[in-house]
Structures are given as structure tokens and as C-alpha cells.
Amino acid sequence: MPELTDQQISRQDYVDNIIFETLQRLNPTRQEIEWNIEMIGEVRDAIEDWLAAKMNLCSEREFYPFVEEE
């Protein structure tokens, strides 16, 4: 079974962490936002749609590496 490389895992971590940091910075309240991978995933999907599908700046895998499920 194929696995992600260390570089691909680092890219995933980078993308998820940047999205989480951005959400925290955009929050106009002092209320803490807890890590929620479902929320982060939804934001990630929207960004990926714009960068990969609508703007053709990269592929889905370049933006957020993944392994095809068999």
C-alpha cells in the first residue's frame, strides 16, 4: 500500500496549521477556537477548489497530498 512521504506529510501539516492559524486570527472575539479537523477540512476543500479547480494554479495533490484509496 502506498504511503505519503515525509515531505507530503509536512505539506499536509503546514496547510492544516495555516488554516487553523488564519481562523484564529480572523476570529473577532476572545473566544478560543479549538482544533477541529472537520472545520479545517471544509475550509481546506474550499481553498483547494479555488486554487486547483477554478484557478488551475496547482493540482489537488500539490495543494494537499493524498494517497488514492483502493
PDB file of C-alpha atoms in Angstrom:
ATOM      1  CA  MET A   1       0.000   0.000   0.000  1.00  0.00           C
ATOM      2  CA  PRO A   2       1.451   3.417  -0.970  1.00  0.00           C
ATOM      3  CA  GLU A   3       2.245   5.831   1.831  1.00  0.00           C
ATOM      4  CA  LEU A   4       2.838   9.545   1.987  1.00  0.00           C
ATOM      5  CA  THR A   5       6.425  10.723   2.076  1.00  0.00           C
ATOM      6  CA  ASP A   6       7.738  12.837   4.949  1.00  0.00           C
ATOM      7  CA  GLN A   7       7.636  15.849   2.635  1.00  0.00           C
ATOM      8  CA  GLN A   8       3.973  15.197   1.777  1.00  0.00           C
ATOM      9  CA  ILE A   9       3.061  14.798   5.446  1.00  0.00           C
ATOM     10  CA  SER A  10       4.863  18.064   6.191  1.00  0.00           C
ATOM     11  CA  ARG A  11       2.814  19.765   3.470  1.00  0.00           C
ATOM     12  CA  GLN A  12      -0.432  18.432   4.984  1.00  0.00           C
ATOM     13  CA  ASP A  13       0.602  19.666   8.434  1.00  0.00           C
ATOM     14  CA  TYR A  14       1.571  23.060   7.007  1.00  0.00           C
ATOM     15  CA  VAL A  15      -1.751  23.543   5.208  1.00  0.00           C
ATOM     16  CA  ASP A  16      -3.860  22.442   8.193  1.00  0.00           C
ATOM     17  CA  ASN A  17      -1.879  24.604  10.628  1.00  0.00           C
ATOM     18  CA  ILE A  18      -2.023  27.707   8.409  1.00  0.00           C
ATOM     19  CA  ILE A  19      -5.798  27.316   8.046  1.00  0.00           C
ATOM     20  CA  PHE A  20      -6.209  26.933  11.816  1.00  0.00           C
ATOM     21  CA  GLU A  21      -3.995  29.975  12.494  1.00  0.00           C
ATOM     22  CA  THR A  22      -5.936  32.017   9.946  1.00  0.00           C
ATOM     23  CA  LEU A  23      -9.262  31.093  11.531  1.00  0.00           C
ATOM     24  CA  GLN A  24      -7.932  32.154  14.923  1.00  0.00           C
ATOM     25  CA  ARG A  25      -6.667  35.468  13.567  1.00  0.00           C
ATOM     26  CA  LEU A  26      -9.950  36.181  11.793  1.00  0.00           C
ATOM     27  CA  ASN A  27     -11.974  35.468  14.936  1.00  0.00           C
ATOM     28  CA  PRO A  28     -13.178  38.893  16.140  1.00  0.00           C
ATOM     29  CA  THR A  29     -13.789  37.638  19.700  1.00  0.00           C
ATOM     30  CA  ARG A  30     -11.540  36.492  22.511  1.00  0.00           C
ATOM     31  CA  GLN A  31     -13.263  33.116  22.483  1.00  0.00           C
ATOM     32  CA  GLU A  32     -10.754  30.353  21.827  1.00  0.00           C
ATOM     33  CA  ILE A  33     -11.239  28.215  18.745  1.00  0.00           C
ATOM     34  CA  GLU A  34     -10.413  24.589  19.427  1.00  0.00           C
ATOM     35  CA  TRP A  35      -8.671  22.405  16.876  1.00  0.00           C
ATOM     36  CA  ASN A  36     -11.397  20.811  14.758  1.00  0.00           C
ATOM     37  CA  ILE A  37     -10.182  18.830  11.759  1.00  0.00           C
ATOM     38  CA  GLU A  38     -13.700  18.705  10.263  1.00  0.00           C
ATOM     39  CA  MET A  39     -13.861  22.519  10.223  1.00  0.00           C
ATOM     40  CA  ILE A  40     -10.286  22.764   8.936  1.00  0.00           C
ATOM     41  CA  GLY A  41     -11.081  20.183   6.243  1.00  0.00           C
ATOM     42  CA  GLU A  42     -14.081  22.130   4.998  1.00  0.00           C
ATOM     43  CA  VAL A  43     -12.025  25.324   4.718  1.00  0.00           C
ATOM     44  CA  ARG A  44      -9.188  23.366   3.081  1.00  0.00           C
ATOM     45  CA  ASP A  45     -11.609  21.921   0.497  1.00  0.00           C
ATOM     46  CA  ALA A  46     -12.869  25.401  -0.390  1.00  0.00           C
ATOM     47  CA  ILE A  47      -9.325  26.766  -0.780  1.00  0.00           C
ATOM     48  CA  GLU A  48      -8.283  23.725  -2.798  1.00  0.00           C
ATOM     49  CA  ASP A  49     -11.292  24.182  -5.085  1.00  0.00           C
ATOM     50  CA  TRP A  50     -10.239  27.745  -5.828  1.00  0.00           C
ATOM     51  CA  LEU A  51      -6.517  27.095  -6.253  1.00  0.00           C
ATOM     52  CA  ALA A  52      -6.709  23.793  -8.123  1.00  0.00           C
ATOM     53  CA  ALA A  53     -10.031  23.672  -9.967  1.00  0.00           C
ATOM     54  CA  LYS A  54     -11.008  27.273 -10.606  1.00  0.00           C
ATOM     55  CA  MET A  55      -7.619  28.981 -10.946  1.00  0.00           C
ATOM     56  CA  ASN A  56      -5.581  25.979 -12.173  1.00  0.00           C
ATOM     57  CA  LEU A  57      -2.585  27.063 -10.087  1.00  0.00           C
ATOM     58  CA  CYS A  58      -1.775  23.552  -8.874  1.00  0.00           C
ATOM     59  CA  SER A  59      -3.175  20.060  -8.730  1.00  0.00           C
ATOM     60  CA  GLU A  60      -5.209  18.773  -5.797  1.00  0.00           C
ATOM     61  CA  ARG A  61      -2.244  16.613  -4.780  1.00  0.00           C
ATOM     62  CA  GLU A  62       0.183  19.523  -4.951  1.00  0.00           C
ATOM     63  CA  PHE A  63      -2.042  21.546  -2.677  1.00  0.00           C
ATOM     64  CA  TYR A  64      -2.787  18.738  -0.211  1.00  0.00           C
ATOM     65  CA  PRO A  65      -1.027  15.425  -0.895  1.00  0.00           C
ATOM     66  CA  PHE A  66      -3.055  12.249  -0.537  1.00  0.00           C
ATOM     67  CA  VAL A  67      -2.936   8.572  -1.408  1.00  0.00           C
ATOM     68  CA  GLU A  68      -5.689   7.101  -3.569  1.00  0.00           C
ATOM     69  CA  GLU A  69      -7.803   4.605  -1.668  1.00  0.00           C
ATOM     70  CA  GLU A  70      -8.111   1.288  -3.438  1.00  0.00           C
TER      71      GLU A  70
END
